[in-house]
PDB file of C-alpha atoms in Angstrom:
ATOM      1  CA  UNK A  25       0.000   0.000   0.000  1.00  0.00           C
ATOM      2  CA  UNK A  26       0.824   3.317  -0.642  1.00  0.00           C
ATOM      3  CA  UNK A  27       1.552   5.954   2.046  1.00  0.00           C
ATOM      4  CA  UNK A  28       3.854   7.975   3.701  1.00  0.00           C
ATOM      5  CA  UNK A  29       5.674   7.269   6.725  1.00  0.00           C
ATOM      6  CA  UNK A  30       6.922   9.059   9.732  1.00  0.00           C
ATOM      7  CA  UNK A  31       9.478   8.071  12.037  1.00  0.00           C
ATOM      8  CA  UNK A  32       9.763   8.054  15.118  1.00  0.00           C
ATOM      9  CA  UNK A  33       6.284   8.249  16.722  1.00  0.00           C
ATOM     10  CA  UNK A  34       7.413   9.783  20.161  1.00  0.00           C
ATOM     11  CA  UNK A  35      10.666  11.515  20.692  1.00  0.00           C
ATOM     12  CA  UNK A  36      12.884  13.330  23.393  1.00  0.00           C
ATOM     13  CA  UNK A  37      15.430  15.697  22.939  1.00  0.00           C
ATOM     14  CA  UNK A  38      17.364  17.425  25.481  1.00  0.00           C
ATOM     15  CA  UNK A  39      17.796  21.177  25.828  1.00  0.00           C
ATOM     16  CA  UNK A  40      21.043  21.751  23.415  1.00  0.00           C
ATOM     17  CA  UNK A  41      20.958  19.215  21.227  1.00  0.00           C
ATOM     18  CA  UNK A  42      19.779  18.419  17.352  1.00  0.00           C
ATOM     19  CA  UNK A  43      17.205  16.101  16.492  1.00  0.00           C
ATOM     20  CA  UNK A  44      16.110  14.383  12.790  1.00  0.00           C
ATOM     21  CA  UNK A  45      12.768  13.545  12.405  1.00  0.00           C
ATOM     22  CA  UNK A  46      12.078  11.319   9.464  1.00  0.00           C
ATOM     23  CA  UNK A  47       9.744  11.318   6.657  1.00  0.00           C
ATOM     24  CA  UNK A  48       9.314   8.745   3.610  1.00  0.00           C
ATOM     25  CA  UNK A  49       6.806   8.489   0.780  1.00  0.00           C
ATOM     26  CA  UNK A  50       6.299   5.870  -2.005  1.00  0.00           C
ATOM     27  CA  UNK A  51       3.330   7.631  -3.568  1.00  0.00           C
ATOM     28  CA  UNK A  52       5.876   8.862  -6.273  1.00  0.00           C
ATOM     29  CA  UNK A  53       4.392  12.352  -5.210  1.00  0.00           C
ATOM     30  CA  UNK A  54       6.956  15.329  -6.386  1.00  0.00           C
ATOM     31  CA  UNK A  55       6.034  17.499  -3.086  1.00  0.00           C
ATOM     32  CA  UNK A  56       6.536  17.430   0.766  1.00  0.00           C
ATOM     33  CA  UNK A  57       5.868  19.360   3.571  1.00  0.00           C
ATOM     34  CA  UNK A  58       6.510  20.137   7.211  1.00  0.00           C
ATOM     35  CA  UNK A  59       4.369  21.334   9.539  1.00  0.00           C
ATOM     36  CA  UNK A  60       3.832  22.197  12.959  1.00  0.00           C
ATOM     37  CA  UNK A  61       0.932  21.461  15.246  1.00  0.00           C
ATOM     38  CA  UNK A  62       0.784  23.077  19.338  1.00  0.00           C
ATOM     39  CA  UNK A  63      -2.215  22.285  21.113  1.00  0.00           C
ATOM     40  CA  UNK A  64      -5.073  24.266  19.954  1.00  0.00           C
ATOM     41  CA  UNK A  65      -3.393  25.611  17.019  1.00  0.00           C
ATOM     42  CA  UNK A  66      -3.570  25.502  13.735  1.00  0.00           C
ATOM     43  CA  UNK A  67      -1.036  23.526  11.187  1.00  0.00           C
ATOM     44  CA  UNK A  68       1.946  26.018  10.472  1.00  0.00           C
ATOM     45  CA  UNK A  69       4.011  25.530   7.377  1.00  0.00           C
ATOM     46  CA  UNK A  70       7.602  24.791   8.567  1.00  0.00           C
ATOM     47  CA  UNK A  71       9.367  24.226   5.175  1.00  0.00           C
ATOM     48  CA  UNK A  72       8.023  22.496   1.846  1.00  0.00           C
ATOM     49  CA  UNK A  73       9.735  20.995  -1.640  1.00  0.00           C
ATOM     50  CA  UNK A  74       8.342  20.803  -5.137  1.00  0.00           C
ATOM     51  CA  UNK A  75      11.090  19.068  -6.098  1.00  0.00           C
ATOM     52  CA  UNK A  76      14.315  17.083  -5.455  1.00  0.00           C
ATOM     53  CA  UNK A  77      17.218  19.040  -4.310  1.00  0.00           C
ATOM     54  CA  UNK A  78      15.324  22.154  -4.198  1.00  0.00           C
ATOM     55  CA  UNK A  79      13.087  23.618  -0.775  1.00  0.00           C
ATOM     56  CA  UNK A  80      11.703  26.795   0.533  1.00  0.00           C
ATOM     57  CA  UNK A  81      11.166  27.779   3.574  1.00  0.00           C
ATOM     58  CA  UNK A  82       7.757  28.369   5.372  1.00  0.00           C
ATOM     59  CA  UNK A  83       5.882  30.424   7.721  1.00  0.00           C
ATOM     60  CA  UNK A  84       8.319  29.418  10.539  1.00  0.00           C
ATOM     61  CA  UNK A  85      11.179  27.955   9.642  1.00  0.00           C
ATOM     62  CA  UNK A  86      13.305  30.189  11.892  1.00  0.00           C
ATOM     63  CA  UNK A  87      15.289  26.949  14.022  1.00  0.00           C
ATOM     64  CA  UNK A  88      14.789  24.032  11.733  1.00  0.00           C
ATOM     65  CA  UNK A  89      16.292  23.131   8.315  1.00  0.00           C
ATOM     66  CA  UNK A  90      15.642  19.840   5.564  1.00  0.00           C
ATOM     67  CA  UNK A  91      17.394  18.240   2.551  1.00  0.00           C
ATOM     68  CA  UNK A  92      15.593  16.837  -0.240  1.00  0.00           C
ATOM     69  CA  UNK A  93      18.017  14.127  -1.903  1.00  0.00           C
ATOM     70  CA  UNK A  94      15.235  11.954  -2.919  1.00  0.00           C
ATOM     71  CA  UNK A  95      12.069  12.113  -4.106  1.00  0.00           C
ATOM     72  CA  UNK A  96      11.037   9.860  -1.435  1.00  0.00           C
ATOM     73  CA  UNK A  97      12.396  11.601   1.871  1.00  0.00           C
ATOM     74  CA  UNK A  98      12.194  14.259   2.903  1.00  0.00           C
ATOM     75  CA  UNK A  99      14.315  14.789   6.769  1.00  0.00           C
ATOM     76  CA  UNK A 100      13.530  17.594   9.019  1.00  0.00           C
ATOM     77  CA  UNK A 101      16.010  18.840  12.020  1.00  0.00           C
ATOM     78  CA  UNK A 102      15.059  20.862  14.918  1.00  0.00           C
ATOM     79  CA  UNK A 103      18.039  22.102  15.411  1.00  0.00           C
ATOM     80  CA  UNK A 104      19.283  23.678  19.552  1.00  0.00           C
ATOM     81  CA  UNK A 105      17.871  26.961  18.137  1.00  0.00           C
ATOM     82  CA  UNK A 106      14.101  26.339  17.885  1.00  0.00           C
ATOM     83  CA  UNK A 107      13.606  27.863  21.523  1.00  0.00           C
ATOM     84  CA  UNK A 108      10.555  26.247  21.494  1.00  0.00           C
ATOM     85  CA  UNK A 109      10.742  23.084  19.815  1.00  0.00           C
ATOM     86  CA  UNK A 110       8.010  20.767  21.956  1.00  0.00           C
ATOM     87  CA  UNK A 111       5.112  20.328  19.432  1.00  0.00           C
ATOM     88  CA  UNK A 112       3.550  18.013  17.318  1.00  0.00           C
ATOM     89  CA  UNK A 113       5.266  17.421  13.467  1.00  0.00           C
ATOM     90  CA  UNK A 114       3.398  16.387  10.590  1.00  0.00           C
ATOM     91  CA  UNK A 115       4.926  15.691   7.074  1.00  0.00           C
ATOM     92  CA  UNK A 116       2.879  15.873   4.065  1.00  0.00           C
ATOM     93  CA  UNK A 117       3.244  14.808   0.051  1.00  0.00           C
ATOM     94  CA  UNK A 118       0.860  15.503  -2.687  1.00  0.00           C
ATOM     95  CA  UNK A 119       0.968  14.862  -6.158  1.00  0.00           C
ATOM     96  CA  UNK A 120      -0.357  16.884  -8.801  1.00  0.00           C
ATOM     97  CA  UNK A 121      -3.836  16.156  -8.256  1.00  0.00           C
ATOM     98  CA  UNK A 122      -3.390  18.400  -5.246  1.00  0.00           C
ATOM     99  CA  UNK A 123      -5.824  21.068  -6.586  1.00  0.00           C
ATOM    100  CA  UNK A 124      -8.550  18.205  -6.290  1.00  0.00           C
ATOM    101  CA  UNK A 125      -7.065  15.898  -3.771  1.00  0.00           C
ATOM    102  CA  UNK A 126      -5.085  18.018  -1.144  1.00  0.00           C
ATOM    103  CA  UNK A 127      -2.379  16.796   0.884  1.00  0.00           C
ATOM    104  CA  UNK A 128      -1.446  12.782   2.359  1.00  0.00           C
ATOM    105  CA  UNK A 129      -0.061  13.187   5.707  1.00  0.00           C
ATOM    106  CA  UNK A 130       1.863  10.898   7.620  1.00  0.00           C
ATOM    107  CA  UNK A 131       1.095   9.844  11.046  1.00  0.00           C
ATOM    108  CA  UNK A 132       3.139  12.340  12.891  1.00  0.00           C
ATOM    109  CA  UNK A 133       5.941  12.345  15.027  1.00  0.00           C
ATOM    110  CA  UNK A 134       5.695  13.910  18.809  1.00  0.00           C
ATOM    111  CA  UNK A 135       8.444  16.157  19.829  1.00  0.00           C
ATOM    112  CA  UNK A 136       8.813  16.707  23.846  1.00  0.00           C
ATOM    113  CA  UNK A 137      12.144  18.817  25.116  1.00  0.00           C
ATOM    114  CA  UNK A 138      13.179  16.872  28.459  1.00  0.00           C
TER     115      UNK A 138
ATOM    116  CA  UNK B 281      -7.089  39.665   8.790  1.00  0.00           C
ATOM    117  CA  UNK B 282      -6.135  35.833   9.569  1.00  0.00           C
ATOM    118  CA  UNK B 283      -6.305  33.988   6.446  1.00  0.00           C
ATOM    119  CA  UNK B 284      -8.002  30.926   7.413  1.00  0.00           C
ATOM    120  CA  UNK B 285     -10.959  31.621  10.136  1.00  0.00           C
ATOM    121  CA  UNK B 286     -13.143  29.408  12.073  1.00  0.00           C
ATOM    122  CA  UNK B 287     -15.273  29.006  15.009  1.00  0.00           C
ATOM    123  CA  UNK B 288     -13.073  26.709  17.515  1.00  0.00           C
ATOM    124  CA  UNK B 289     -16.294  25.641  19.443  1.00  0.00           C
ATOM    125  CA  UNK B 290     -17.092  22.908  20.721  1.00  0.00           C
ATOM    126  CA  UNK B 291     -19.965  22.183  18.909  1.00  0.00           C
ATOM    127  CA  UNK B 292     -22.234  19.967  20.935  1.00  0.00           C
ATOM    128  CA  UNK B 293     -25.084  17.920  19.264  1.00  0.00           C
ATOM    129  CA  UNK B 294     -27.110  14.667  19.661  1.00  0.00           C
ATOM    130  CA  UNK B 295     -26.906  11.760  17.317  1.00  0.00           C
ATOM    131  CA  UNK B 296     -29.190  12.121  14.539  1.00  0.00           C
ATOM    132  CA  UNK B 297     -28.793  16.280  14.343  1.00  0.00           C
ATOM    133  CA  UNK B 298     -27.722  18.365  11.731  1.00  0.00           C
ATOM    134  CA  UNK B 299     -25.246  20.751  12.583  1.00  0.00           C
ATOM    135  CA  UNK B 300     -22.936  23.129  10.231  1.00  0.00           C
ATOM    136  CA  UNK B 301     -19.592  24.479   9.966  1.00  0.00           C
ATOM    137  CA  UNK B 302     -18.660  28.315   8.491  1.00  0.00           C
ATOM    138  CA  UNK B 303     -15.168  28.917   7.371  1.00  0.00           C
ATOM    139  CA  UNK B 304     -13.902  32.436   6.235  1.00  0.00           C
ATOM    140  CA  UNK B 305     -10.569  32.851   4.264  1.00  0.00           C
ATOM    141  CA  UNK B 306      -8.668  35.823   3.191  1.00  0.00           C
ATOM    142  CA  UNK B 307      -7.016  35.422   0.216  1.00  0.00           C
ATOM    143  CA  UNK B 308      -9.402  36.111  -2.943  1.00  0.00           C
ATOM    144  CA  UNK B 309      -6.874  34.617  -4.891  1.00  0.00           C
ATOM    145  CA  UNK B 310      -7.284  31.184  -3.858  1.00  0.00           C
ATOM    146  CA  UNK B 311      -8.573  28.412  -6.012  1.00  0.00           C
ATOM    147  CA  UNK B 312      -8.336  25.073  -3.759  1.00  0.00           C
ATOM    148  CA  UNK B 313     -11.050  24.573  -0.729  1.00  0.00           C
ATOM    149  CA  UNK B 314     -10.789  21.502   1.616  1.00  0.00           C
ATOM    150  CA  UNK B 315     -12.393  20.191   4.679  1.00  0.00           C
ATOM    151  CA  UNK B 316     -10.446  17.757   6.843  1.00  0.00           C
ATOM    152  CA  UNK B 317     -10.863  15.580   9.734  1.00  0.00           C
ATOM    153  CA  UNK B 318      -8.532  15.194  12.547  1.00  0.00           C
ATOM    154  CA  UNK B 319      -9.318  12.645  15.907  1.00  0.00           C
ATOM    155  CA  UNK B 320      -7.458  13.633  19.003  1.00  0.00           C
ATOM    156  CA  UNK B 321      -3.643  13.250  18.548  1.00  0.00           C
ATOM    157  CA  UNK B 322      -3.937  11.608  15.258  1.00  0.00           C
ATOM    158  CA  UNK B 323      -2.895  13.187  11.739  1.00  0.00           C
ATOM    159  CA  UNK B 324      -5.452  15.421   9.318  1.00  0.00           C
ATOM    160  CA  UNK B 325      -7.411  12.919   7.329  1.00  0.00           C
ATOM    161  CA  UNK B 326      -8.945  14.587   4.016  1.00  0.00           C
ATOM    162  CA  UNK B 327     -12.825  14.644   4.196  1.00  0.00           C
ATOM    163  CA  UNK B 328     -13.837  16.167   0.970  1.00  0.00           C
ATOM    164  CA  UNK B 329     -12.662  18.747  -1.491  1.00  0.00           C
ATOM    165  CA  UNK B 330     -14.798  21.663  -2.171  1.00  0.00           C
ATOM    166  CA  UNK B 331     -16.232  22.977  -5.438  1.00  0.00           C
ATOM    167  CA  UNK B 332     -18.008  26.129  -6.574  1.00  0.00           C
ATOM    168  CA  UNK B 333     -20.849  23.908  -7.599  1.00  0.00           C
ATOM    169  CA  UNK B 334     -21.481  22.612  -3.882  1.00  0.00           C
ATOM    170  CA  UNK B 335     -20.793  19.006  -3.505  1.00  0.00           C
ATOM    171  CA  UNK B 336     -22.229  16.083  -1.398  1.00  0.00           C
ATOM    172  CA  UNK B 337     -21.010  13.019   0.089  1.00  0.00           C
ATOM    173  CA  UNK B 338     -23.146  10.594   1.910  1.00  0.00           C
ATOM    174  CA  UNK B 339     -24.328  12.761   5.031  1.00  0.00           C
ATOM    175  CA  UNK B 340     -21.786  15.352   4.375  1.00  0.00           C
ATOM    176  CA  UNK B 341     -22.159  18.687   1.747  1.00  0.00           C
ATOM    177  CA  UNK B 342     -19.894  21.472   1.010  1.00  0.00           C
ATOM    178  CA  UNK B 343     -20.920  24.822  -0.132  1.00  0.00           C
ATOM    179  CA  UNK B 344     -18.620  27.115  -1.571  1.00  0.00           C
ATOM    180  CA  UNK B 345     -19.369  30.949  -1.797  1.00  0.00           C
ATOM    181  CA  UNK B 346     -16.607  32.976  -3.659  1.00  0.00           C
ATOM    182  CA  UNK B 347     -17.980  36.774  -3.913  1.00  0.00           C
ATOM    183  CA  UNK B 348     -18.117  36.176   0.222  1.00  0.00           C
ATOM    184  CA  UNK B 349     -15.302  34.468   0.582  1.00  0.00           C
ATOM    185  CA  UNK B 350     -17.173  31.567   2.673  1.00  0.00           C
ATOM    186  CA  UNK B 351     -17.207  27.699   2.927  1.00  0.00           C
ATOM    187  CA  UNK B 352     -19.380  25.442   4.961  1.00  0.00           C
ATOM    188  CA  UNK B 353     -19.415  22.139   5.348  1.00  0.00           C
ATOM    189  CA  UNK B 354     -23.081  20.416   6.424  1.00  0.00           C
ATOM    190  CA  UNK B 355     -23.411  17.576   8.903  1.00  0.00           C
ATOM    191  CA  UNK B 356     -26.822  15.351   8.540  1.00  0.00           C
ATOM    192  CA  UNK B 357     -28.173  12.883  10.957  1.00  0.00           C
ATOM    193  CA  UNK B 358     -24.511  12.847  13.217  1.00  0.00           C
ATOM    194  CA  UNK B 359     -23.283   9.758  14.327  1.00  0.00           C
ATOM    195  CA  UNK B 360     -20.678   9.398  17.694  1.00  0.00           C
ATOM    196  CA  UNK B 361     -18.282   9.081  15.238  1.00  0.00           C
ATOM    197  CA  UNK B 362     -18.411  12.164  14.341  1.00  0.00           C
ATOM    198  CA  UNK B 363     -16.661  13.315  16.791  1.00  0.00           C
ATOM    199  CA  UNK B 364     -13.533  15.236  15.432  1.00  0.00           C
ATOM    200  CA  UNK B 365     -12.237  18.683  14.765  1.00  0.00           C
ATOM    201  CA  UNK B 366     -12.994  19.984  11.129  1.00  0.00           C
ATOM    202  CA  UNK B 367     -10.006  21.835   9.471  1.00  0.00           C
ATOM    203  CA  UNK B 368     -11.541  24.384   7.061  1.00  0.00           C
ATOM    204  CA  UNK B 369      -7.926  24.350   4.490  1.00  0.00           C
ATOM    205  CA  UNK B 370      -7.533  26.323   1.652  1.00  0.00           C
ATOM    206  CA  UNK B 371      -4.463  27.008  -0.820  1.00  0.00           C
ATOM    207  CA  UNK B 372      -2.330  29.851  -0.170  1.00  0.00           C
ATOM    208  CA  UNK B 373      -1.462  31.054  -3.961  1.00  0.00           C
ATOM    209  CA  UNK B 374       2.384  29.658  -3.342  1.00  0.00           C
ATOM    210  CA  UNK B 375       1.576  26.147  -3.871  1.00  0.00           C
ATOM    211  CA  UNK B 376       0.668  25.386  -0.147  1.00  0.00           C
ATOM    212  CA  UNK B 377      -2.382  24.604   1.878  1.00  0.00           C
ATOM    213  CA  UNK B 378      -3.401  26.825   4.584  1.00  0.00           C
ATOM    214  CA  UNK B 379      -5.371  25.333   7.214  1.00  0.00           C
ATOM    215  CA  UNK B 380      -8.032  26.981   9.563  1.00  0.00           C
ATOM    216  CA  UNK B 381      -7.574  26.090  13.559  1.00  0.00           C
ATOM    217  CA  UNK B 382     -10.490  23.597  13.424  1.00  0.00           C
ATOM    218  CA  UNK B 383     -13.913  23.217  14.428  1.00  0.00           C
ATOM    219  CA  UNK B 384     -14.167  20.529  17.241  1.00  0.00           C
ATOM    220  CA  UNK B 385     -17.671  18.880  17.565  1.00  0.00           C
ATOM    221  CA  UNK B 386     -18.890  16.574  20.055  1.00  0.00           C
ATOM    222  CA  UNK B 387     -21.640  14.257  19.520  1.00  0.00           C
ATOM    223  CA  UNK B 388     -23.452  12.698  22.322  1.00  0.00           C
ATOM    224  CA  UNK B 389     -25.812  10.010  22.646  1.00  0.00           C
TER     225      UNK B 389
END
């Protein structure tokens, strides 16, 4: 089955340190996208990619960064400057049937700063 | 202006009620309208894309008004599993999806 996959489903990162979440698609869809998700907020666009080896960044990309080496991953780090980095991540793909069929997410990955 | 705007709630109904959710969005611009579904700590799920003719699916219909910049998505005869938040999501102009902070609604039995 098709579908995109996030890894890992619960993390912990210490104050000072970098942390890579993962993100893999086989739906041979040519975009992905990071987002951000706090409690009672809406999803805020971290950084997206239309296509390999190129990526822009998003609404708050301020602290994180991403490579785009394949079509199928797409890697985000939180890097010791997000100030703020506890949240919930969600990576996205679409294809381009996205004006009719949106986005696919993956399942998410839970970020907690211990 | 936000760009995305919605009524948090909760919405509380009984099973069998209709009950509706209003969306406003900024950007005049924009030529993509969504409504997704997201359970508690899980990911957004799509629910149905939105068209300027209206469309329906099952118990579910989406209205689109452009010269107000408005969508709404209709609930008929609710079922508990229902129960979600409603992400009103429409595209930005750059290629991205802008999503509203969600409608949560609770049915009860």
């Amino acid at each position: 089955d098709g579908g995109i996959t996030q890894s890992p489903k619960y993390l912990f990162r210490k104050e000072g340190q970098n942390v890579t979440l993962s993100c893999e698609q086989n739906l041979n869809h040519d975009a992905m996208y990071w987002y951000r998700q706090d409690p009672g907020q809406g999803l805020r666009l971290i950084y997206y990619s239309q296509i390999v080896n190129d990526f822009q960044k998003g609404d708050i990309a301020e602290g994180y960064s991403v490579s785009r080496e394949k079509k199928e991953s797409f890697p985000l780090t939180v890097t010791s400057a997000q100030k703020n980095p506890t949240a919930f991540y969600l990576c996205a793909s679409s294809g381009s049937d996205r004006e009719d069929y949106g986005y696919t997410f993956g399942s998410g990955t839970r970020l907690t700063v211990v | 202006r936000k760009e995305v705007e919605q009524d948090p709630g909760p919405f509380n109904v009984p099973e069998g009620a209709t009950v509706a959710f209003n969306c406003t969005y900024s950007n005049s611009a924009s030529q993509s309208f969504f409504w997704y579904r997201q359970d508690c700590r899980k990911e957004p799920k799509l629910l149905m894309s939105v068209y300027s003719s209206g469309n329906e699916d099952g118990r579910f219909t989406a209205q689109l008004n452009r010269a107000s910049q408005y969508i709404s998505l209709l609930i008929r005869d609710s079922k508990l599993s229902d129960s979600a938040t409603y992400l009103c999501v429409v595209n930005s102009g750059y290629s991205t999806l802008t999503f509203g902070k969600g409608t949560m609604l609770l049915v009860s039995p």
